[in-house]
Amino acid sequence: MTTIAPARVALRPGTEELVFLGRSLRHSLRNAEALTMSILLPVMLMLLFTTVFGGAIDSTGGYVDYVVPGIILLCAGFGAASTAVDVATDMENGIMDRFRTMPIRSWAVLTGHVVASLVRNLVASVVVVGVGLLVGFRPNATPLEWMGALGIVALYILAITYLFAAIGLAAKSPAAANGYGFILLFLPYLSSAFVPVDTMPEWLRWISDHQPITPVIETIRGLLMGTELGTRPLWALAWIALILAISITWGAILFRRKAGRR
Amino acid sequence: MTPAIDVRSVRKSFGGTAVLADLDLTVERGTVFALLGPNGAGKTTLINILSTLVRPDSGTASVDGHDVVRESLAVRRSIGLTGQSAAVDGVLTGAENIRMMARLSGLSPRQAKAREVDLLERFGLDDAGRKRAATYSGGMRRRLDLALSLVVTPSVLFLDEPTTGLDTRSRLALWDVIRSLRDEGTTVFLTTQYLEEADQLADRIAVLDRGVIVAQGTADELKRRTGGEVVELRGDADELLEEIPTDGTLSGLRRAIDELDARYDDGAVTLRKPSLDDVFLTLTGSADTSADKKELVRK
């Protein structure tokens, strides 16, 4: 050996999070297919709804302004599902045992995946908004309202990414983790994202009104298009807080229980 | 001085099956200790307990003077672990893996870079350092894995079957690394299925069978308990026709050869040292299993 190995040094606060975020971002960049899909698919969906379905739903051409906030939300969570696969893959790998036997907060591995997902999805959201503006989306929001919309989108991404991370911990394999994600991605279709809820049958309307996606979408719509907000932002924040609390608690329990078992 | 590893009456069951039953074990500092046993003996479970991954059901265990349950953080500061399945990040390159571990051990980016260069060279991975670890061969991955355990020098290093699946050259290289680590003062606790490995490396050996230590001692002490060499008869294609353990005496050897002579017309006779199987079968006293095994060999 050319030099003597240095001694272990106590970590500065936040080192684990930074190192693991760097790791997860490298993973994201090297998974070219997933990266392309996470940007291309939302853009395709945006174009599908605005150009193909739009004319049939609202022949006056105003559908763009209605649907883009919904699409932003639909796409916001699209890339989050891959977090479940990332987490499940890590849990299967011996590297997790290595992290756990080091004097570090190994939970930070998940934080790294979650923050990387937030970064990926925010980039995708910006692209979707950009394409939306190109195809005729005309919001009337002030810069402050834009910030508010961005904030609520970011919180929503964070909440569902943590939920997907917990699903990744609960899944028996990366393939299974991939499958569970599908159900969650279906929820936006049963909300006010694409059509107003009062066009739905009575029983479905009740579900749409009382599921977390609708208040989040209506908040974004209110901020960007100036529709009435009411108590919607409060409901949106409450739902997001609830999803975060449940996901993190559930995840923490699963994470501890899985130590030493693969 | 407290021993490097001290295990007292440790028990562990999974789903009602006892994996470790009332285990006692002491490993002195600065020695290489080999835990020998077949698959399913409980070797990995013991390593998981000592490396704070799994809690014992009862009993106590300490590593580097720290209790593995109550002072797990202190234990984690003292240990390195290279498990059976290579614990490397396949998406990252070898160099990135080393730098990540160095940063997680509190080194500065500059120190991390220096460790990367040193370790890649020491483990013969200079050329592969810029490639993703997923593209490595089994042997290269194992070497990278070991390099990751040595980013900072641990006082106690756990190696779970470190040479399983390695070719001879890699195995010998790994043995050299283990020896030099011991010389630098690291206590090495390794598990293996190979008696030869324990023989070559370990200052002391314990044989684990179904969660119980059935023998402990130096390699020589264990071999004395096993008896003498084994006579093998091999056919033209070097296939094993029959093996007979001897008691190590001249007359015992003659009896074994006479027996083979009476039953076979042809074949080459060799003498070999007792293998893990032989040691193991002697120690666990399962002579019946031994007979069964010979039946299989004869077919």
Coordinates of C-alpha atoms in Angstrom, one line a residue:
Chain A
M1 CA 0.0 0.0 0.0
T2 CA 1.4 3.4 -0.9
T3 CA -0.2 5.4 1.8
I4 CA -1.7 4.6 5.2
A5 CA -5.5 4.7 5.2
P6 CA -6.9 7.7 6.9
A7 CA -9.0 7.4 10.0
R8 CA -12.7 7.8 9.9
V9 CA -13.9 11.4 10.6
A10 CA -17.2 12.5 12.0
L11 CA -19.5 13.7 9.2
R12 CA -20.7 17.3 8.9
P13 CA -24.5 17.6 9.1
G14 CA -26.1 16.9 5.7
T15 CA -23.1 15.1 4.2
E16 CA -25.0 11.8 3.8
E17 CA -27.9 13.6 2.1
L18 CA -25.6 15.4 -0.3
V19 CA -23.6 12.3 -1.2
F20 CA -26.7 10.2 -1.7
L21 CA -28.4 13.0 -3.8
G22 CA -25.3 13.0 -6.0
R23 CA -25.6 9.2 -6.3
S24 CA -29.2 9.3 -7.2
L25 CA -28.7 12.1 -9.8
R26 CA -26.0 10.1 -11.4
H27 CA -28.3 7.1 -11.5
S28 CA -31.0 9.3 -13.1
L29 CA -28.7 10.6 -15.8
R30 CA -27.3 7.2 -16.6
N31 CA -30.7 5.6 -17.1
A32 CA -31.2 7.3 -20.5
E33 CA -34.5 5.5 -21.3
A34 CA -36.2 6.4 -18.0
L35 CA -35.0 10.0 -18.4
T36 CA -36.3 10.4 -21.9
M37 CA -39.6 8.8 -21.0
S38 CA -40.0 11.0 -18.0
I39 CA -39.9 14.1 -20.2
L40 CA -41.2 12.8 -23.5
L41 CA -44.3 11.0 -22.2
P42 CA -45.7 14.0 -20.3
V43 CA -45.2 16.2 -23.5
M44 CA -46.9 13.6 -25.6
L45 CA -49.8 13.4 -23.2
M46 CA -50.1 17.2 -23.2
L47 CA -50.3 17.2 -27.0
L48 CA -52.7 14.3 -27.0
F49 CA -55.2 16.1 -24.8
T50 CA -54.9 19.5 -26.3
T51 CA -54.9 18.6 -30.0
V52 CA -56.7 15.2 -30.3
F53 CA -59.3 15.2 -27.4
G54 CA -59.6 18.9 -27.0
G55 CA -61.8 19.6 -30.0
A56 CA -64.3 16.9 -29.0
I57 CA -64.6 18.0 -25.4
D58 CA -64.8 21.7 -26.0
S59 CA -65.3 22.8 -29.6
T60 CA -64.8 26.5 -28.8
G61 CA -61.0 25.8 -28.5
G62 CA -60.9 26.9 -24.8
Y63 CA -60.1 23.4 -23.6
V64 CA -56.4 24.1 -23.5
D65 CA -56.8 26.6 -20.7
Y66 CA -58.9 24.1 -18.7
V67 CA -56.8 21.1 -19.2
V68 CA -53.1 22.3 -19.0
P69 CA -53.2 22.7 -15.2
G70 CA -54.5 19.1 -14.9
I71 CA -51.8 17.8 -17.3
I72 CA -49.1 19.6 -15.3
L73 CA -50.3 17.7 -12.2
L74 CA -50.7 14.4 -14.1
C75 CA -47.2 14.7 -15.4
A76 CA -45.8 16.0 -12.1
G77 CA -46.0 12.5 -10.6
F78 CA -45.2 10.6 -13.7
G79 CA -41.5 10.2 -13.1
A80 CA -42.1 9.6 -9.4
A81 CA -43.1 6.0 -10.0
S82 CA -39.6 5.1 -10.9
T83 CA -38.5 6.0 -7.3
A84 CA -40.3 2.8 -6.2
V85 CA -38.2 0.8 -8.6
D86 CA -35.0 2.6 -7.5
V87 CA -35.7 2.0 -3.8
A88 CA -36.7 -1.7 -4.3
T89 CA -33.5 -2.3 -6.3
D90 CA -31.4 -0.8 -3.6
M91 CA -33.1 -2.9 -0.9
E92 CA -32.3 -6.1 -2.9
N93 CA -28.7 -5.1 -3.3
G94 CA -26.0 -5.8 -0.7
I95 CA -25.0 -2.2 -0.8
M96 CA -27.8 -1.4 1.5
D97 CA -26.2 -3.7 4.2
R98 CA -23.0 -1.8 3.7
F99 CA -24.7 1.6 4.3
R100 CA -26.4 0.2 7.4
T101 CA -23.2 -1.1 8.9
M102 CA -21.6 2.4 8.5
P103 CA -22.0 5.1 11.2
I104 CA -24.3 7.1 8.9
R105 CA -28.0 7.9 8.6
S106 CA -28.7 5.2 6.0
W107 CA -32.2 6.6 5.6
A108 CA -30.5 9.3 3.7
V109 CA -30.3 6.9 0.7
L110 CA -34.0 7.3 0.4
T111 CA -33.8 11.1 0.8
G112 CA -31.3 11.1 -2.1
H113 CA -33.8 9.2 -4.3
V114 CA -36.7 11.4 -3.3
V115 CA -34.9 14.7 -3.9
A116 CA -33.5 13.4 -7.3
S117 CA -37.1 12.6 -8.3
L118 CA -38.2 16.1 -7.2
V119 CA -35.5 17.5 -9.5
R120 CA -36.4 15.3 -12.4
N121 CA -40.1 15.9 -12.2
L122 CA -39.7 19.7 -11.8
V123 CA -37.6 19.8 -14.9
A124 CA -40.3 17.7 -16.7
S125 CA -43.0 20.0 -15.4
V126 CA -41.2 23.1 -16.7
V127 CA -41.0 21.5 -20.1
V128 CA -44.7 20.6 -20.0
V129 CA -45.7 24.2 -19.2
G130 CA -43.4 25.4 -22.0
V131 CA -45.1 23.1 -24.5
G132 CA -48.4 24.2 -23.1
L133 CA -47.6 27.8 -23.8
L134 CA -46.6 26.9 -27.3
V135 CA -50.0 25.2 -28.0
G136 CA -52.1 28.1 -26.8
F137 CA -52.2 27.9 -23.0
R138 CA -52.7 31.5 -21.8
P139 CA -52.6 31.8 -18.0
N140 CA -53.2 35.2 -16.4
A141 CA -51.1 34.6 -13.3
T142 CA -48.9 37.1 -11.5
P143 CA -45.3 36.1 -10.7
L144 CA -46.4 35.4 -7.1
E145 CA -49.2 33.1 -8.4
W146 CA -46.7 31.3 -10.6
M147 CA -44.5 30.8 -7.5
G148 CA -47.4 29.5 -5.6
A149 CA -48.3 27.1 -8.3
L150 CA -44.7 25.9 -8.5
G151 CA -44.7 25.4 -4.8
I152 CA -47.8 23.3 -4.7
V153 CA -46.6 21.2 -7.6
A154 CA -43.3 20.6 -5.8
L155 CA -45.0 19.6 -2.6
Y156 CA -47.3 17.3 -4.5
I157 CA -44.3 15.7 -6.2
L158 CA -42.5 15.3 -2.9
A159 CA -45.6 13.7 -1.3
I160 CA -46.2 11.1 -4.0
T161 CA -42.5 10.4 -4.4
Y162 CA -42.3 9.5 -0.7
L163 CA -45.4 7.4 -1.2
F164 CA -43.7 5.6 -4.1
A165 CA -40.5 5.2 -2.0
A166 CA -42.5 3.5 0.7
I167 CA -44.1 1.3 -2.0
G168 CA -40.6 0.4 -3.1
L169 CA -39.8 -0.7 0.4
A170 CA -42.9 -2.8 0.7
A171 CA -42.6 -4.5 -2.7
K172 CA -40.9 -7.8 -2.8
S173 CA -38.9 -7.0 -6.0
P174 CA -38.3 -4.1 -8.3
A175 CA -40.7 -5.6 -10.8
A176 CA -43.5 -5.7 -8.3
A177 CA -42.7 -2.1 -7.3
N178 CA -43.2 -1.1 -10.9
G179 CA -46.6 -2.7 -11.0
Y180 CA -48.1 -1.1 -7.8
G181 CA -47.3 2.3 -9.2
F182 CA -49.8 2.0 -12.0
I183 CA -52.9 2.3 -9.7
L184 CA -51.7 5.7 -8.3
L185 CA -51.1 7.0 -11.8
F186 CA -54.8 6.3 -12.5
L187 CA -56.1 8.7 -9.8
P188 CA -55.8 11.9 -11.8
Y189 CA -58.2 10.6 -14.4
L190 CA -60.9 10.3 -11.7
S191 CA -60.4 14.0 -10.7
S192 CA -61.3 17.3 -12.2
A193 CA -58.1 17.2 -14.2
F194 CA -59.7 16.6 -17.6
V195 CA -63.4 17.3 -17.3
P196 CA -65.3 19.3 -14.6
V197 CA -66.6 16.9 -11.9
D198 CA -70.2 18.0 -12.4
T199 CA -70.2 16.2 -15.8
M200 CA -69.6 12.9 -14.0
P201 CA -72.3 10.5 -12.7
E202 CA -73.4 11.2 -9.1
W203 CA -71.4 8.4 -7.4
L204 CA -68.2 9.2 -9.3
R205 CA -68.5 12.9 -8.6
W206 CA -68.4 12.1 -4.9
I207 CA -65.2 10.2 -5.3
S208 CA -63.7 12.9 -7.5
D209 CA -64.6 15.6 -5.0
H210 CA -63.1 13.8 -2.1
Q211 CA -59.9 12.5 -3.4
P212 CA -56.6 14.4 -3.0
I213 CA -55.9 15.2 -6.6
T214 CA -59.0 17.4 -7.2
P215 CA -58.1 20.1 -4.6
V216 CA -54.5 20.2 -5.7
I217 CA -55.6 20.6 -9.4
E218 CA -58.2 23.3 -8.5
T219 CA -55.5 25.1 -6.5
I220 CA -53.2 25.2 -9.5
R221 CA -56.0 26.2 -11.8
G222 CA -57.0 28.9 -9.4
L223 CA -53.5 30.3 -9.2
L224 CA -52.8 30.1 -12.9
M225 CA -56.2 30.8 -14.5
G226 CA -57.9 32.9 -11.7
T227 CA -60.8 30.4 -11.1
E228 CA -62.3 30.6 -7.6
L229 CA -59.9 29.1 -5.0
G230 CA -62.2 28.9 -1.9
T231 CA -60.9 26.5 0.7
R232 CA -59.2 24.4 -2.0
P233 CA -55.6 25.3 -1.1
L234 CA -56.2 24.3 2.5
W235 CA -57.6 21.0 1.4
A236 CA -54.7 20.5 -1.0
L237 CA -52.1 21.2 1.7
A238 CA -53.9 19.0 4.2
W239 CA -54.0 16.1 1.8
I240 CA -50.3 16.6 0.9
A241 CA -49.3 16.7 4.6
L242 CA -51.3 13.6 5.3
I243 CA -49.8 11.7 2.4
L244 CA -46.3 12.8 3.5
A245 CA -46.9 11.8 7.2
I246 CA -48.3 8.4 6.3
S247 CA -45.6 7.6 3.7
I248 CA -42.7 8.6 5.8
T249 CA -43.9 6.8 8.9
W250 CA -44.8 3.7 6.9
G251 CA -41.4 3.9 5.1
A252 CA -39.4 4.3 8.2
I253 CA -41.0 1.2 9.8
L254 CA -40.4 -0.9 6.7
F255 CA -36.9 0.4 6.4
R256 CA -36.0 -0.6 9.9
R257 CA -37.7 -4.0 9.6
K258 CA -35.8 -4.9 6.4
A259 CA -32.3 -4.6 8.0
G260 CA -30.2 -7.7 7.3
R261 CA -32.9 -9.3 5.2
R262 CA -32.8 -9.6 1.5
Chain B
M1 CA -7.3 -5.6 26.9
T2 CA -10.8 -6.4 25.8
P3 CA -11.0 -9.0 23.0
A4 CA -11.9 -7.8 19.5
I5 CA -15.0 -9.9 19.5
D6 CA -16.8 -11.4 22.5
V7 CA -19.9 -13.4 22.0
R8 CA -21.8 -14.8 25.0
S9 CA -24.8 -17.2 24.9
V10 CA -26.2 -15.6 21.7
R11 CA -29.3 -17.2 20.3
K12 CA -31.2 -16.3 17.2
S13 CA -34.2 -17.8 15.5
F14 CA -36.1 -17.0 12.4
G15 CA -39.7 -18.0 12.2
G16 CA -39.3 -20.6 15.0
T17 CA -36.2 -22.2 13.5
A18 CA -33.1 -21.8 15.7
V19 CA -30.3 -20.5 13.6
L20 CA -27.8 -19.8 16.4
A21 CA -28.2 -21.8 19.6
D22 CA -26.3 -20.5 22.7
L23 CA -23.2 -19.4 20.9
D24 CA -20.0 -18.4 22.7
L25 CA -16.9 -17.1 20.9
T26 CA -13.9 -14.9 21.6
V27 CA -11.5 -13.4 19.0
E28 CA -8.3 -11.8 20.2
R29 CA -7.2 -8.5 18.7
G30 CA -4.9 -8.5 15.7
T31 CA -5.6 -12.1 14.7
V32 CA -7.3 -13.7 11.8
F33 CA -10.3 -15.9 12.9
A34 CA -12.0 -18.3 10.6
L35 CA -15.5 -19.5 11.1
L36 CA -15.9 -22.7 9.2
G37 CA -19.1 -24.4 8.3
P38 CA -21.4 -25.6 5.5
N39 CA -24.2 -23.6 4.0
G40 CA -27.0 -22.9 6.5
A41 CA -24.8 -23.4 9.5
G42 CA -25.5 -19.8 10.7
K43 CA -22.3 -18.1 9.6
T44 CA -23.9 -15.2 7.9
T45 CA -26.4 -14.7 10.7
L46 CA -23.6 -14.4 13.2
I47 CA -21.9 -11.9 10.9
N48 CA -25.1 -10.0 10.6
I49 CA -25.4 -9.8 14.4
L50 CA -21.8 -8.7 14.9
S51 CA -22.1 -6.0 12.2
T52 CA -25.3 -4.6 13.9
L53 CA -27.7 -5.6 11.0
V54 CA -29.7 -8.1 13.1
R55 CA -30.3 -8.2 16.8
P56 CA -29.7 -11.4 18.8
D57 CA -32.8 -12.8 20.5
S58 CA -30.8 -13.2 23.7
G59 CA -27.3 -13.2 24.9
T60 CA -24.7 -10.4 24.4
A61 CA -22.1 -9.7 21.8
S62 CA -19.5 -7.0 21.7
V63 CA -17.1 -5.8 18.9
D64 CA -14.1 -3.6 19.7
G65 CA -15.4 -3.4 23.3
H66 CA -18.8 -2.0 22.2
D67 CA -22.1 -3.8 22.7
V68 CA -23.7 -4.5 19.3
V69 CA -27.2 -3.6 20.4
R70 CA -26.7 -0.8 22.9
E71 CA -23.7 0.8 21.2
S72 CA -24.3 0.0 17.6
L73 CA -23.1 3.3 16.4
A74 CA -19.7 2.8 18.1
V75 CA -19.5 -0.7 16.6
R76 CA -20.2 0.7 13.1
R77 CA -17.3 3.2 13.6
S78 CA -15.0 0.2 14.2
I79 CA -15.9 -2.3 11.5
G80 CA -15.8 -3.0 7.8
L81 CA -18.0 -5.6 6.1
T82 CA -17.7 -7.4 2.9
G83 CA -20.6 -9.7 2.5
Q84 CA -21.4 -12.6 0.2
S85 CA -23.2 -10.7 -2.5
A86 CA -21.0 -7.9 -3.8
A87 CA -22.1 -4.7 -2.1
V88 CA -21.1 -2.3 -4.8
D89 CA -23.2 0.2 -6.8
G90 CA -23.3 -1.2 -10.3
V91 CA -24.5 2.0 -11.9
L92 CA -21.5 4.0 -10.6
T93 CA -17.9 3.4 -11.7
G94 CA -15.3 1.7 -9.5
A95 CA -13.7 5.1 -8.8
E96 CA -17.1 6.7 -8.0
N97 CA -17.9 3.8 -5.6
I98 CA -14.7 4.4 -3.7
R99 CA -15.1 8.2 -3.6
M100 CA -18.7 7.8 -2.3
M101 CA -17.6 5.6 0.6
A102 CA -14.7 7.9 1.3
R103 CA -17.1 10.9 1.5
L104 CA -19.4 8.9 3.8
S105 CA -16.4 8.2 6.0
G106 CA -15.9 11.9 6.5
L107 CA -12.9 12.4 4.1
S108 CA -12.6 15.6 2.1
P109 CA -13.1 15.5 -1.6
R110 CA -9.3 15.7 -2.0
Q111 CA -8.6 12.9 0.4
A112 CA -11.4 10.9 -1.3
K113 CA -9.6 11.3 -4.6
A114 CA -6.3 10.1 -3.1
R115 CA -8.0 7.0 -1.6
E116 CA -9.5 6.3 -5.0
V117 CA -6.1 6.3 -6.7
D118 CA -4.5 4.2 -3.9
L119 CA -7.2 1.6 -3.7
L120 CA -7.7 1.1 -7.4
E121 CA -4.0 0.5 -7.7
R122 CA -3.8 -1.8 -4.7
F123 CA -6.6 -4.0 -5.9
G124 CA -5.5 -4.0 -9.6
L125 CA -8.5 -2.0 -10.8
D126 CA -6.6 1.0 -12.3
D127 CA -7.8 0.1 -15.8
A128 CA -11.4 -0.6 -14.8
G129 CA -11.7 2.4 -12.5
R130 CA -13.6 4.5 -15.0
K131 CA -16.0 1.7 -16.0
R132 CA -19.4 1.0 -14.4
A133 CA -19.1 -1.7 -11.7
A134 CA -22.0 -3.6 -13.3
T135 CA -19.6 -4.5 -16.2
Y136 CA -17.0 -6.1 -13.8
S137 CA -16.3 -9.8 -13.6
G138 CA -17.1 -11.6 -10.3
G139 CA -13.5 -11.4 -9.1
M140 CA -13.2 -7.7 -9.9
R141 CA -16.4 -6.9 -8.1
R142 CA -15.2 -8.8 -5.0
R143 CA -12.0 -6.8 -5.1
L144 CA -13.9 -3.5 -5.4
D145 CA -16.1 -4.6 -2.6
L146 CA -13.1 -5.3 -0.4
A147 CA -11.6 -1.9 -1.4
L148 CA -14.8 -0.2 -0.2
S149 CA -14.4 -1.9 3.2
L150 CA -10.9 -0.5 3.5
V151 CA -11.5 3.2 2.5
V152 CA -10.8 3.8 6.2
T153 CA -8.9 1.1 8.1
P154 CA -11.4 -0.8 10.3
S155 CA -10.3 -2.3 13.6
V156 CA -12.4 -5.3 12.9
L157 CA -13.0 -6.5 9.3
F158 CA -15.8 -9.0 8.6
L159 CA -15.5 -11.1 5.5
D160 CA -18.4 -13.4 4.6
E161 CA -17.0 -16.1 2.3
P162 CA -14.6 -13.7 0.7
T163 CA -13.2 -16.1 -1.8
T164 CA -16.2 -18.1 -2.9
G165 CA -16.4 -18.1 -6.6
L166 CA -12.9 -16.6 -7.1
D167 CA -10.3 -18.1 -9.4
T168 CA -7.0 -19.3 -7.8
R169 CA -5.0 -16.2 -8.6
S170 CA -7.6 -13.8 -7.1
R171 CA -7.9 -16.0 -4.1
L172 CA -4.2 -16.0 -3.4
A173 CA -4.1 -12.2 -3.9
L174 CA -6.9 -11.8 -1.4
W175 CA -5.1 -14.0 1.1
D176 CA -2.1 -11.6 0.8
V177 CA -4.3 -8.6 1.5
I178 CA -5.8 -10.3 4.6
R179 CA -2.4 -11.2 5.9
S180 CA -1.1 -7.6 5.4
L181 CA -4.2 -6.2 7.1
R182 CA -3.5 -8.4 10.2
D183 CA 0.1 -7.3 10.2
E184 CA -1.2 -3.7 10.3
G185 CA -3.2 -4.5 13.4
T186 CA -6.7 -5.2 12.0
T187 CA -8.6 -8.1 13.4
V188 CA -10.1 -10.2 10.6
F189 CA -13.2 -12.4 11.1
L190 CA -13.9 -14.5 8.1
T191 CA -16.3 -17.2 7.2
T192 CA -15.4 -19.9 4.8
Q193 CA -16.4 -23.3 3.5
Y194 CA -12.8 -24.2 2.7
L195 CA -10.6 -25.8 5.3
E196 CA -7.5 -24.9 3.2
E197 CA -8.4 -21.2 3.4
A198 CA -8.8 -21.4 7.2
D199 CA -5.6 -23.4 7.4
Q200 CA -3.6 -20.9 5.4
L201 CA -4.9 -17.7 7.0
A202 CA -6.4 -18.2 10.4
D203 CA -4.7 -18.0 13.8
R204 CA -7.8 -19.7 15.2
I205 CA -10.7 -21.6 13.7
A206 CA -14.1 -22.4 14.9
V207 CA -16.4 -25.0 13.3
L208 CA -20.0 -24.0 13.2
D209 CA -22.7 -26.7 12.6
R210 CA -26.4 -26.1 12.8
G211 CA -25.9 -23.0 15.0
V212 CA -23.5 -24.6 17.5
I213 CA -19.7 -24.4 17.7
V214 CA -18.6 -28.0 17.5
A215 CA -14.9 -27.3 17.7
Q216 CA -12.4 -24.5 18.2
G217 CA -8.7 -24.3 18.0
T218 CA -5.7 -23.8 15.7
A219 CA -5.7 -25.5 12.3
D220 CA -3.3 -28.2 13.6
E221 CA -5.4 -28.9 16.7
L222 CA -8.4 -29.5 14.5
K223 CA -6.6 -31.7 12.1
R224 CA -5.2 -33.8 14.9
R225 CA -8.8 -34.5 16.0
T226 CA -9.7 -35.5 12.5
G227 CA -7.1 -38.2 12.2
G228 CA -4.8 -38.9 9.2
E229 CA -4.7 -38.5 5.5
V230 CA -7.4 -39.7 3.2
V231 CA -6.6 -42.3 0.5
E232 CA -8.2 -41.6 -2.9
L233 CA -8.5 -43.8 -5.8
R234 CA -9.0 -42.1 -9.2
G235 CA -9.8 -43.6 -12.6
D236 CA -8.4 -42.8 -16.0
A237 CA -10.3 -39.6 -16.4
D238 CA -9.2 -38.5 -12.9
E239 CA -12.7 -39.2 -11.6
L240 CA -12.9 -40.1 -8.0
L241 CA -13.7 -43.8 -7.6
E242 CA -13.4 -44.1 -3.9
E243 CA -12.0 -42.4 -0.8
I244 CA -11.1 -44.0 2.5
P245 CA -10.1 -42.0 5.6
T246 CA -7.2 -43.4 7.6
D247 CA -6.1 -43.1 11.2
G248 CA -2.7 -41.8 10.0
T249 CA -0.7 -45.0 11.0
L250 CA 1.3 -47.2 8.7
S251 CA -1.0 -50.2 9.2
G252 CA -4.1 -48.0 8.8
L253 CA -2.8 -46.8 5.4
R254 CA -1.9 -50.4 4.3
R255 CA -5.4 -51.6 5.2
A256 CA -7.0 -48.8 3.2
I257 CA -4.8 -49.6 0.1
D258 CA -5.5 -53.4 0.5
E259 CA -9.2 -52.7 0.5
L260 CA -9.0 -50.6 -2.7
D261 CA -6.7 -53.2 -4.3
A262 CA -9.3 -56.0 -3.6
R263 CA -12.1 -54.1 -5.2
Y264 CA -10.6 -52.3 -8.2
D265 CA -8.4 -53.5 -11.0
D266 CA -7.1 -50.2 -12.1
G267 CA -6.7 -46.6 -10.9
A268 CA -4.2 -44.1 -9.4
V269 CA -3.8 -43.8 -5.7
T270 CA -3.2 -40.4 -4.1
L271 CA -3.0 -39.3 -0.5
R272 CA -4.6 -36.0 0.5
K273 CA -5.0 -34.0 3.7
P274 CA -8.4 -34.2 5.4
S275 CA -10.8 -31.8 3.7
L276 CA -13.5 -29.7 5.4
D277 CA -15.9 -32.6 4.8
D278 CA -13.6 -35.0 6.6
V279 CA -13.0 -32.6 9.5
F280 CA -16.6 -31.8 9.6
L281 CA -17.9 -35.4 9.5
T282 CA -15.4 -36.4 12.2
L283 CA -16.3 -33.5 14.4
T284 CA -20.1 -33.9 14.1
G285 CA -19.7 -37.7 14.3
S286 CA -22.1 -38.3 11.5
A287 CA -20.5 -41.5 10.2
D288 CA -23.7 -42.5 8.5
T289 CA -23.7 -39.4 6.3
S290 CA -20.1 -40.3 5.4
A291 CA -21.2 -43.7 4.2
D292 CA -24.1 -42.2 2.2
K293 CA -21.7 -39.8 0.5
K294 CA -19.4 -42.6 -0.6
E295 CA -22.4 -44.4 -2.1
L296 CA -23.0 -41.3 -4.2
V297 CA -19.4 -41.0 -5.2
R298 CA -19.3 -44.6 -6.3
K299 CA -22.3 -44.2 -8.6

